[in-house]
Amino acid sequence: MDLGLRGKKAIVTGATKGIGRGIVELLLAEGADVGFCARTAEEVASAVEALQRPGQQVIGEAVNVRDGEGYKAWLERTVAALGGCDVFIPGVSAGGGMDSEKNWVRNFEVDMLHTVRGCETLMPHLEKSGSGSIVIIGSTNAVETFAAPMAYNAIKAGLVTYSKQLSQFVGKKGVRVNAVSPGPIYFEGGAWEMIKGTQPKFYEWALKQIPCGRMGSVEEIARVVVFVASPAASLITGANVIADNGFTKRVQL
Ligand SMILES: NC(=O)c1ccc[n+]([C@@H]2O[C@H](COP(=O)([O-])OP(=O)(O)OC[C@H]3O[C@@H](n4cnc5c(N)ncnc54)[C@H](OP(=O)(O)O)[C@@H]3O)[C@@H](O)[C@H]2O)c1
């Protein structure tokens, strides 16, 4: 199946490692030009170097998405350098934690505000695209009780609601908006590897919730995100696509 991404311009936040990196690699493999960011300058530079492909553009910059003005300026610079924006995938999260107010502020500013600022800044460009598409990265933590009453879980739920309502608002302008909510994704250097080492009982519990007994990989979740982002998924908008290998237990009516 041709995803229709050849020559499309995509912007991804948080992409030197983990799921974001997997998404960028797949977008490039499908023929898109890509701009991405992360905070650590050396890691951005080495990712840009490693990801170069003849005839395609891959550009990156060290940007902290929590700095609203700096982040919006980077988005505009990236659109100018790529020559437009057809796909936007805001992937950065401040992650979980139970420090109460500190986490609520961080998750609001990073997860929620960077997504909203990105959608608002890029919308005029996505409207011009003719096949504009946003994929917001949610989490299964938003749809079922998980671990503890963390800001992360509740703010991810807010992102899914925002995604649905934005899809209704901008659909008439030809822009699709979806969320993809991964279950546990295991990779070297990722949160689940850390949990395996620091909280082995919790890790084993999580593994037992997955019927086939293994967590997802970066490649598997990237395939879902890139498909939903692509023109091949033209019928899908306003969805929250759960990709969790059976981790969640609710009936999704
Ligand atoms: N891993 C899972 O099991 C899982 C499950 C469900 C949902 N998710 C969601 O999937 C997304 C990616 O998760 P991941 O596990 O792949 O994360 P990760 O491994 O921690 O990667 C995060 C990426 O974002 C960058 N980043 C972090 N904070 C940033 C900031 N403030 N500004 C700019 N860049 C920033 C990091 O580089 P720097 O540190 O250099 O900035 C890195 O490139 C998140 O939204 C997460 O909530 C993950």
mmCIF file of C-alpha atoms and ligand atoms in Angstrom:
data_model
loop_
_atom_site.group_PDB
_atom_site.id
_atom_site.type_symbol
_atom_site.label_atom_id
_atom_site.label_comp_id
_atom_site.label_asym_id
_atom_site.label_seq_id
_atom_site.Cartn_x
_atom_site.Cartn_y
_atom_site.Cartn_z
ATOM 1 C CA MET A 1 0.000 0.000 0.000
ATOM 2 C CA ASP A 2 1.282 3.463 -0.902
ATOM 3 C CA LEU A 3 0.784 5.771 2.104
ATOM 4 C CA GLY A 4 0.973 8.848 -0.123
ATOM 5 C CA LEU A 5 3.700 10.501 1.942
ATOM 6 C CA ARG A 6 6.270 10.976 -0.832
ATOM 7 C CA GLY A 7 7.256 14.656 -0.940
ATOM 8 C CA LYS A 8 5.059 15.576 2.041
ATOM 9 C CA LYS A 9 6.517 17.848 4.745
ATOM 10 C CA ALA A 10 6.294 16.583 8.316
ATOM 11 C CA ILE A 11 7.197 18.156 11.679
ATOM 12 C CA VAL A 12 7.729 15.953 14.738
ATOM 13 C CA THR A 13 8.570 17.125 18.278
ATOM 14 C CA GLY A 14 10.808 15.051 20.563
ATOM 15 C CA ALA A 15 12.518 12.815 18.063
ATOM 16 C CA THR A 16 16.157 12.042 18.852
ATOM 17 C CA LYS A 17 15.150 8.798 20.573
ATOM 18 C CA GLY A 18 12.251 6.524 21.412
ATOM 19 C CA ILE A 19 8.914 6.693 19.640
ATOM 20 C CA GLY A 20 9.556 10.096 18.019
ATOM 21 C CA ARG A 21 12.794 8.846 16.463
ATOM 22 C CA GLY A 22 10.983 5.775 15.113
ATOM 23 C CA ILE A 23 8.287 8.008 13.595
ATOM 24 C CA VAL A 24 10.881 10.225 11.878
ATOM 25 C CA GLU A 25 12.725 7.184 10.472
ATOM 26 C CA LEU A 26 9.512 5.769 9.026
ATOM 27 C CA LEU A 27 8.342 9.114 7.597
ATOM 28 C CA LEU A 28 11.700 9.396 5.836
ATOM 29 C CA ALA A 29 11.475 5.811 4.574
ATOM 30 C CA GLU A 30 8.057 6.690 3.106
ATOM 31 C CA GLY A 31 9.581 9.611 1.194
ATOM 32 C CA ALA A 32 8.605 12.589 3.367
ATOM 33 C CA ASP A 33 10.828 15.545 4.253
ATOM 34 C CA VAL A 34 11.055 15.932 8.029
ATOM 35 C CA GLY A 35 11.874 18.612 10.607
ATOM 36 C CA PHE A 36 12.211 17.625 14.256
ATOM 37 C CA CYS A 37 13.427 18.915 17.618
ATOM 38 C CA ALA A 38 14.686 17.775 21.020
ATOM 39 C CA ARG A 39 16.515 19.669 23.785
ATOM 40 C CA THR A 40 19.999 18.128 23.592
ATOM 41 C CA ALA A 41 21.970 19.820 20.796
ATOM 42 C CA GLU A 42 24.582 17.032 20.308
ATOM 43 C CA GLU A 43 21.871 14.388 20.026
ATOM 44 C CA VAL A 44 19.945 16.485 17.510
ATOM 45 C CA ALA A 45 23.109 16.984 15.425
ATOM 46 C CA SER A 46 24.005 13.290 15.432
ATOM 47 C CA ALA A 47 20.406 12.273 14.596
ATOM 48 C CA VAL A 48 20.322 14.721 11.667
ATOM 49 C CA GLU A 49 23.592 13.277 10.402
ATOM 50 C CA ALA A 50 22.486 9.651 10.816
ATOM 51 C CA LEU A 51 19.104 10.212 9.158
ATOM 52 C CA GLN A 52 20.282 11.966 5.964
ATOM 53 C CA ARG A 53 18.864 10.454 2.739
ATOM 54 C CA PRO A 54 19.700 11.543 -0.791
ATOM 55 C CA GLY A 55 17.015 13.725 -2.339
ATOM 56 C CA GLN A 56 15.164 14.262 0.950
ATOM 57 C CA GLN A 57 15.357 16.950 3.597
ATOM 58 C CA VAL A 58 15.845 16.125 7.257
ATOM 59 C CA ILE A 59 16.479 19.046 9.564
ATOM 60 C CA GLY A 60 16.585 19.337 13.340
ATOM 61 C CA GLU A 61 17.156 21.925 16.036
ATOM 62 C CA ALA A 62 17.723 21.956 19.772
ATOM 63 C CA VAL A 63 14.494 23.436 21.152
ATOM 64 C CA ASN A 64 12.743 23.078 24.497
ATOM 65 C CA VAL A 65 9.021 23.003 23.653
ATOM 66 C CA ARG A 66 8.268 24.430 27.100
ATOM 67 C CA ASP A 67 9.672 27.775 25.897
ATOM 68 C CA GLY A 68 6.552 28.878 24.021
ATOM 69 C CA GLU A 69 8.039 31.731 21.977
ATOM 70 C CA GLY A 70 11.237 29.852 21.076
ATOM 71 C CA TYR A 71 9.179 26.803 20.121
ATOM 72 C CA LYS A 72 6.765 28.743 17.888
ATOM 73 C CA ALA A 73 9.688 30.507 16.181
ATOM 74 C CA TRP A 74 11.281 27.087 15.498
ATOM 75 C CA LEU A 75 8.029 25.816 13.984
ATOM 76 C CA GLU A 76 7.876 28.783 11.592
ATOM 77 C CA ARG A 77 11.574 28.406 10.677
ATOM 78 C CA THR A 78 11.029 24.725 9.978
ATOM 79 C CA VAL A 79 7.972 25.357 7.774
ATOM 80 C CA ALA A 80 10.001 27.924 5.807
ATOM 81 C CA ALA A 81 12.952 25.536 5.411
ATOM 82 C CA LEU A 82 10.796 22.566 4.379
ATOM 83 C CA GLY A 83 8.556 24.679 2.131
ATOM 84 C CA GLY A 84 5.289 23.902 3.986
ATOM 85 C CA CYS A 85 3.758 21.507 6.489
ATOM 86 C CA ASP A 86 1.418 18.610 5.687
ATOM 87 C CA VAL A 87 1.843 16.525 8.845
ATOM 88 C CA PHE A 88 2.328 17.576 12.475
ATOM 89 C CA ILE A 89 3.115 15.040 15.204
ATOM 90 C CA PRO A 90 3.594 16.577 18.667
ATOM 91 C CA GLY A 91 5.235 13.770 20.636
ATOM 92 C CA VAL A 92 6.947 15.407 23.614
ATOM 93 C CA SER A 93 5.672 14.609 27.084
ATOM 94 C CA ALA A 94 6.997 15.584 30.501
ATOM 95 C CA GLY A 95 6.297 11.987 31.572
ATOM 96 C CA GLY A 96 4.803 10.619 34.773
ATOM 97 C CA GLY A 97 5.500 11.465 38.380
ATOM 98 C CA MET A 98 3.813 12.089 41.686
ATOM 99 C CA ASP A 99 5.287 15.400 42.881
ATOM 100 C CA SER A 100 1.789 16.849 42.846
ATOM 101 C CA GLU A 101 1.738 20.494 41.707
ATOM 102 C CA LYS A 102 5.159 20.303 40.106
ATOM 103 C CA ASN A 103 3.966 17.532 37.793
ATOM 104 C CA TRP A 104 0.634 19.180 37.035
ATOM 105 C CA VAL A 105 2.363 22.383 35.897
ATOM 106 C CA ARG A 106 5.027 20.506 33.912
ATOM 107 C CA ASN A 107 2.584 18.188 32.168
ATOM 108 C CA PHE A 108 0.258 21.109 31.403
ATOM 109 C CA GLU A 109 3.045 23.288 29.998
ATOM 110 C CA VAL A 110 4.850 20.549 28.103
ATOM 111 C CA ASP A 111 2.242 17.969 27.015
ATOM 112 C CA MET A 112 -0.803 20.194 26.644
ATOM 113 C CA LEU A 113 0.494 23.670 25.785
ATOM 114 C CA HIS A 114 3.145 22.535 23.312
ATOM 115 C CA THR A 115 0.514 20.519 21.460
ATOM 116 C CA VAL A 116 -1.989 23.389 21.379
ATOM 117 C CA ARG A 117 0.661 25.971 20.421
ATOM 118 C CA GLY A 118 1.908 23.685 17.676
ATOM 119 C CA CYS A 119 -1.568 23.059 16.252
ATOM 120 C CA GLU A 120 -2.407 26.785 16.309
ATOM 121 C CA THR A 121 0.911 27.872 14.768
ATOM 122 C CA LEU A 122 0.879 25.239 12.042
ATOM 123 C CA MET A 123 -2.848 25.299 11.194
ATOM 124 C CA PRO A 124 -2.585 27.910 8.386
ATOM 125 C CA HIS A 125 0.100 25.751 6.745
ATOM 126 C CA LEU A 126 -1.839 22.496 7.282
ATOM 127 C CA GLU A 127 -4.911 24.137 5.721
ATOM 128 C CA LYS A 128 -2.892 25.033 2.627
ATOM 129 C CA SER A 129 -1.697 21.424 2.309
ATOM 130 C CA GLY A 130 -4.918 19.890 1.008
ATOM 131 C CA SER A 131 -4.077 16.746 3.022
ATOM 132 C CA GLY A 132 -3.139 18.308 6.366
ATOM 133 C CA SER A 133 -2.957 15.873 9.245
ATOM 134 C CA ILE A 134 -2.174 16.037 12.970
ATOM 135 C CA VAL A 135 -1.478 12.997 15.131
ATOM 136 C CA ILE A 136 -1.359 13.718 18.868
ATOM 137 C CA ILE A 137 0.386 11.094 21.004
ATOM 138 C CA GLY A 138 -1.902 10.032 23.855
ATOM 139 C CA SER A 139 -1.514 7.037 26.176
ATOM 140 C CA THR A 140 -3.610 4.132 27.388
ATOM 141 C CA ASN A 141 -3.060 5.722 30.831
ATOM 142 C CA ALA A 142 -5.770 8.198 29.796
ATOM 143 C CA VAL A 143 -8.492 5.610 29.163
ATOM 144 C CA GLU A 144 -8.122 3.223 32.113
ATOM 145 C CA THR A 145 -7.024 3.498 35.722
ATOM 146 C CA PHE A 146 -3.254 3.078 35.770
ATOM 147 C CA ALA A 147 -0.721 3.080 38.605
ATOM 148 C CA ALA A 148 -1.638 6.274 40.474
ATOM 149 C CA PRO A 149 -3.597 9.548 40.090
ATOM 150 C CA MET A 150 -0.867 11.219 38.034
ATOM 151 C CA ALA A 151 -1.052 14.509 36.142
ATOM 152 C CA TYR A 152 0.379 12.625 33.133
ATOM 153 C CA ASN A 153 -2.699 10.385 32.875
ATOM 154 C CA ALA A 154 -5.249 13.200 33.210
ATOM 155 C CA ILE A 155 -3.443 15.578 30.832
ATOM 156 C CA LYS A 156 -3.157 12.822 28.213
ATOM 157 C CA ALA A 157 -6.966 12.470 28.502
ATOM 158 C CA GLY A 158 -7.238 16.230 27.920
ATOM 159 C CA LEU A 159 -5.162 15.866 24.769
ATOM 160 C CA VAL A 160 -7.490 13.182 23.405
ATOM 161 C CA THR A 161 -10.533 15.425 24.024
ATOM 162 C CA TYR A 162 -8.751 18.381 22.409
ATOM 163 C CA SER A 163 -7.860 16.221 19.419
ATOM 164 C CA LYS A 164 -11.493 15.141 18.869
ATOM 165 C CA GLN A 165 -12.901 18.650 19.158
ATOM 166 C CA LEU A 166 -10.209 20.179 16.950
ATOM 167 C CA SER A 167 -10.980 17.554 14.289
ATOM 168 C CA GLN A 168 -14.593 18.771 14.107
ATOM 169 C CA PHE A 169 -13.476 22.383 13.925
ATOM 170 C CA VAL A 170 -10.900 22.056 11.132
ATOM 171 C CA GLY A 171 -12.398 19.186 9.132
ATOM 172 C CA LYS A 172 -14.101 21.602 6.741
ATOM 173 C CA LYS A 173 -10.658 23.025 5.959
ATOM 174 C CA GLY A 174 -9.394 19.600 4.926
ATOM 175 C CA VAL A 175 -7.298 18.935 8.031
ATOM 176 C CA ARG A 176 -7.612 15.605 9.887
ATOM 177 C CA VAL A 177 -6.815 15.380 13.600
ATOM 178 C CA ASN A 178 -6.375 12.103 15.490
ATOM 179 C CA ALA A 179 -4.795 10.740 18.629
ATOM 180 C CA VAL A 180 -2.805 7.529 18.807
ATOM 181 C CA SER A 181 -2.617 6.073 22.319
ATOM 182 C CA PRO A 182 0.181 3.563 22.820
ATOM 183 C CA GLY A 183 0.235 0.969 25.552
ATOM 184 C CA PRO A 184 3.633 0.077 27.052
ATOM 185 C CA ILE A 185 6.400 0.452 24.454
ATOM 186 C CA TYR A 186 9.727 -1.102 25.422
ATOM 187 C CA PHE A 187 13.054 0.158 24.078
ATOM 188 C CA GLU A 188 16.607 0.613 25.278
ATOM 189 C CA GLY A 189 16.868 3.821 27.310
ATOM 190 C CA GLY A 190 13.075 4.132 27.569
ATOM 191 C CA ALA A 191 10.770 4.411 30.581
ATOM 192 C CA TRP A 192 9.900 0.706 30.665
ATOM 193 C CA GLU A 193 13.536 -0.356 30.670
ATOM 194 C CA MET A 194 14.031 1.976 33.626
ATOM 195 C CA ILE A 195 10.932 0.573 35.390
ATOM 196 C CA LYS A 196 12.173 -2.985 34.779
ATOM 197 C CA GLY A 197 15.342 -2.128 36.698
ATOM 198 C CA THR A 198 13.850 0.007 39.480
ATOM 199 C CA GLN A 199 10.370 -1.522 39.996
ATOM 200 C CA PRO A 200 10.602 -5.136 38.773
ATOM 201 C CA LYS A 201 7.307 -6.192 40.422
ATOM 202 C CA PHE A 202 5.393 -3.393 38.694
ATOM 203 C CA TYR A 203 7.086 -4.247 35.398
ATOM 204 C CA GLU A 204 6.060 -7.922 35.751
ATOM 205 C CA TRP A 205 2.499 -6.851 36.593
ATOM 206 C CA ALA A 206 2.349 -4.715 33.430
ATOM 207 C CA LEU A 207 3.702 -7.553 31.309
ATOM 208 C CA LYS A 208 1.037 -9.921 32.703
ATOM 209 C CA GLN A 209 -1.713 -7.541 31.540
ATOM 210 C CA ILE A 210 -0.679 -8.078 27.916
ATOM 211 C CA PRO A 211 -2.270 -11.273 26.549
ATOM 212 C CA CYS A 212 0.698 -12.206 24.331
ATOM 213 C CA GLY A 213 3.142 -11.340 27.126
ATOM 214 C CA ARG A 214 5.288 -8.715 25.416
ATOM 215 C CA MET A 215 5.337 -4.945 25.183
ATOM 216 C CA GLY A 216 5.228 -3.080 21.867
ATOM 217 C CA SER A 217 8.317 -1.909 19.996
ATOM 218 C CA VAL A 218 9.122 1.541 18.629
ATOM 219 C CA GLU A 219 8.772 0.232 15.059
ATOM 220 C CA GLU A 220 5.297 -1.166 15.759
ATOM 221 C CA ILE A 221 3.901 2.039 17.249
ATOM 222 C CA ALA A 222 5.611 4.201 14.602
ATOM 223 C CA ARG A 223 3.795 2.197 11.903
ATOM 224 C CA VAL A 224 0.418 3.022 13.482
ATOM 225 C CA VAL A 225 1.223 6.733 13.897
ATOM 226 C CA VAL A 226 2.611 7.143 10.378
ATOM 227 C CA PHE A 227 -0.359 5.330 8.810
ATOM 228 C CA VAL A 228 -2.874 7.494 10.692
ATOM 229 C CA ALA A 229 -0.889 10.617 9.712
ATOM 230 C CA SER A 230 -0.741 9.636 6.047
ATOM 231 C CA PRO A 231 -3.158 10.427 3.199
ATOM 232 C CA ALA A 232 -3.888 6.655 3.075
ATOM 233 C CA ALA A 233 -5.895 7.115 6.299
ATOM 234 C CA SER A 234 -8.116 9.757 4.663
ATOM 235 C CA LEU A 235 -11.304 8.430 6.334
ATOM 236 C CA ILE A 236 -9.906 8.582 9.843
ATOM 237 C CA THR A 237 -10.403 11.790 11.798
ATOM 238 C CA GLY A 238 -11.420 12.465 15.405
ATOM 239 C CA ALA A 239 -10.294 8.974 16.405
ATOM 240 C CA ASN A 240 -8.263 7.862 19.390
ATOM 241 C CA VAL A 241 -6.457 4.820 18.031
ATOM 242 C CA ILE A 242 -5.474 2.500 20.877
ATOM 243 C CA ALA A 243 -2.385 0.475 19.944
ATOM 244 C CA ASP A 244 -1.557 -1.544 23.049
ATOM 245 C CA ASN A 245 -1.267 -5.251 22.262
ATOM 246 C CA GLY A 246 -4.356 -5.881 24.445
ATOM 247 C CA PHE A 247 -2.995 -4.064 27.530
ATOM 248 C CA THR A 248 -6.299 -2.276 28.244
ATOM 249 C CA LYS A 249 -9.379 -4.266 29.253
ATOM 250 C CA ARG A 250 -12.357 -2.023 28.471
ATOM 251 C CA VAL A 251 -14.780 -2.775 25.662
ATOM 252 C CA GLN A 252 -14.285 0.062 23.197
ATOM 253 C CA LEU A 253 -17.856 0.518 21.897
HETATM 254 N N1 LIG B 1 7.213 4.698 26.009
HETATM 255 C C1 LIG B 1 5.982 4.289 26.281
HETATM 256 O O1 LIG B 1 5.737 3.163 26.751
HETATM 257 C C2 LIG B 1 4.819 5.204 25.981
HETATM 258 C C3 LIG B 1 3.508 4.726 26.194
HETATM 259 C C4 LIG B 1 2.439 5.575 25.950
HETATM 260 C C5 LIG B 1 2.646 6.850 25.456
HETATM 261 N N2 LIG B 1 3.924 7.290 25.244
HETATM 262 C C6 LIG B 1 4.103 8.656 24.731
HETATM 263 O O2 LIG B 1 4.906 8.634 23.560
HETATM 264 C C7 LIG B 1 5.665 9.856 23.470
HETATM 265 C C8 LIG B 1 7.156 9.531 23.335
HETATM 266 O O3 LIG B 1 7.538 8.753 24.442
HETATM 267 P P1 LIG B 1 8.981 8.062 24.531
HETATM 268 O O4 LIG B 1 8.848 7.024 25.576
HETATM 269 O O5 LIG B 1 9.461 7.714 23.180
HETATM 270 O O6 LIG B 1 9.857 9.287 25.127
HETATM 271 P P2 LIG B 1 11.449 9.408 25.326
HETATM 272 O O7 LIG B 1 12.152 8.153 25.036
HETATM 273 O O8 LIG B 1 11.582 10.006 26.674
HETATM 274 O O9 LIG B 1 11.854 10.460 24.171
HETATM 275 C C9 LIG B 1 11.512 11.739 24.325
HETATM 276 C C10 LIG B 1 12.099 12.604 23.188
HETATM 277 O O10 LIG B 1 11.613 13.909 23.374
HETATM 278 C C11 LIG B 1 12.693 14.823 23.631
HETATM 279 N N3 LIG B 1 12.203 15.784 24.630
HETATM 280 C C12 LIG B 1 11.882 15.540 25.925
HETATM 281 N N4 LIG B 1 11.472 16.679 26.524
HETATM 282 C C13 LIG B 1 11.538 17.655 25.587
HETATM 283 C C14 LIG B 1 11.254 19.059 25.598
HETATM 284 N N5 LIG B 1 10.797 19.680 26.698
HETATM 285 N N6 LIG B 1 11.430 19.760 24.447
HETATM 286 C C15 LIG B 1 11.858 19.152 23.324
HETATM 287 N N7 LIG B 1 12.163 17.829 23.256
HETATM 288 C C16 LIG B 1 11.994 17.100 24.375
HETATM 289 C C17 LIG B 1 13.850 13.922 24.105
HETATM 290 O O11 LIG B 1 15.147 14.479 23.869
HETATM 291 P P3 LIG B 1 15.831 15.501 24.940
HETATM 292 O O12 LIG B 1 15.783 14.811 26.273
HETATM 293 O O13 LIG B 1 17.212 15.715 24.418
HETATM 294 O O14 LIG B 1 14.997 16.724 24.916
HETATM 295 C C18 LIG B 1 13.616 12.701 23.210
HETATM 296 O O15 LIG B 1 14.101 12.938 21.911
HETATM 297 C C19 LIG B 1 5.315 10.645 24.733
HETATM 298 O O16 LIG B 1 4.247 11.535 24.448
HETATM 299 C C20 LIG B 1 4.834 9.574 25.700
HETATM 300 O O17 LIG B 1 3.965 10.074 26.684
HETATM 301 C C21 LIG B 1 5.019 6.501 25.508
#
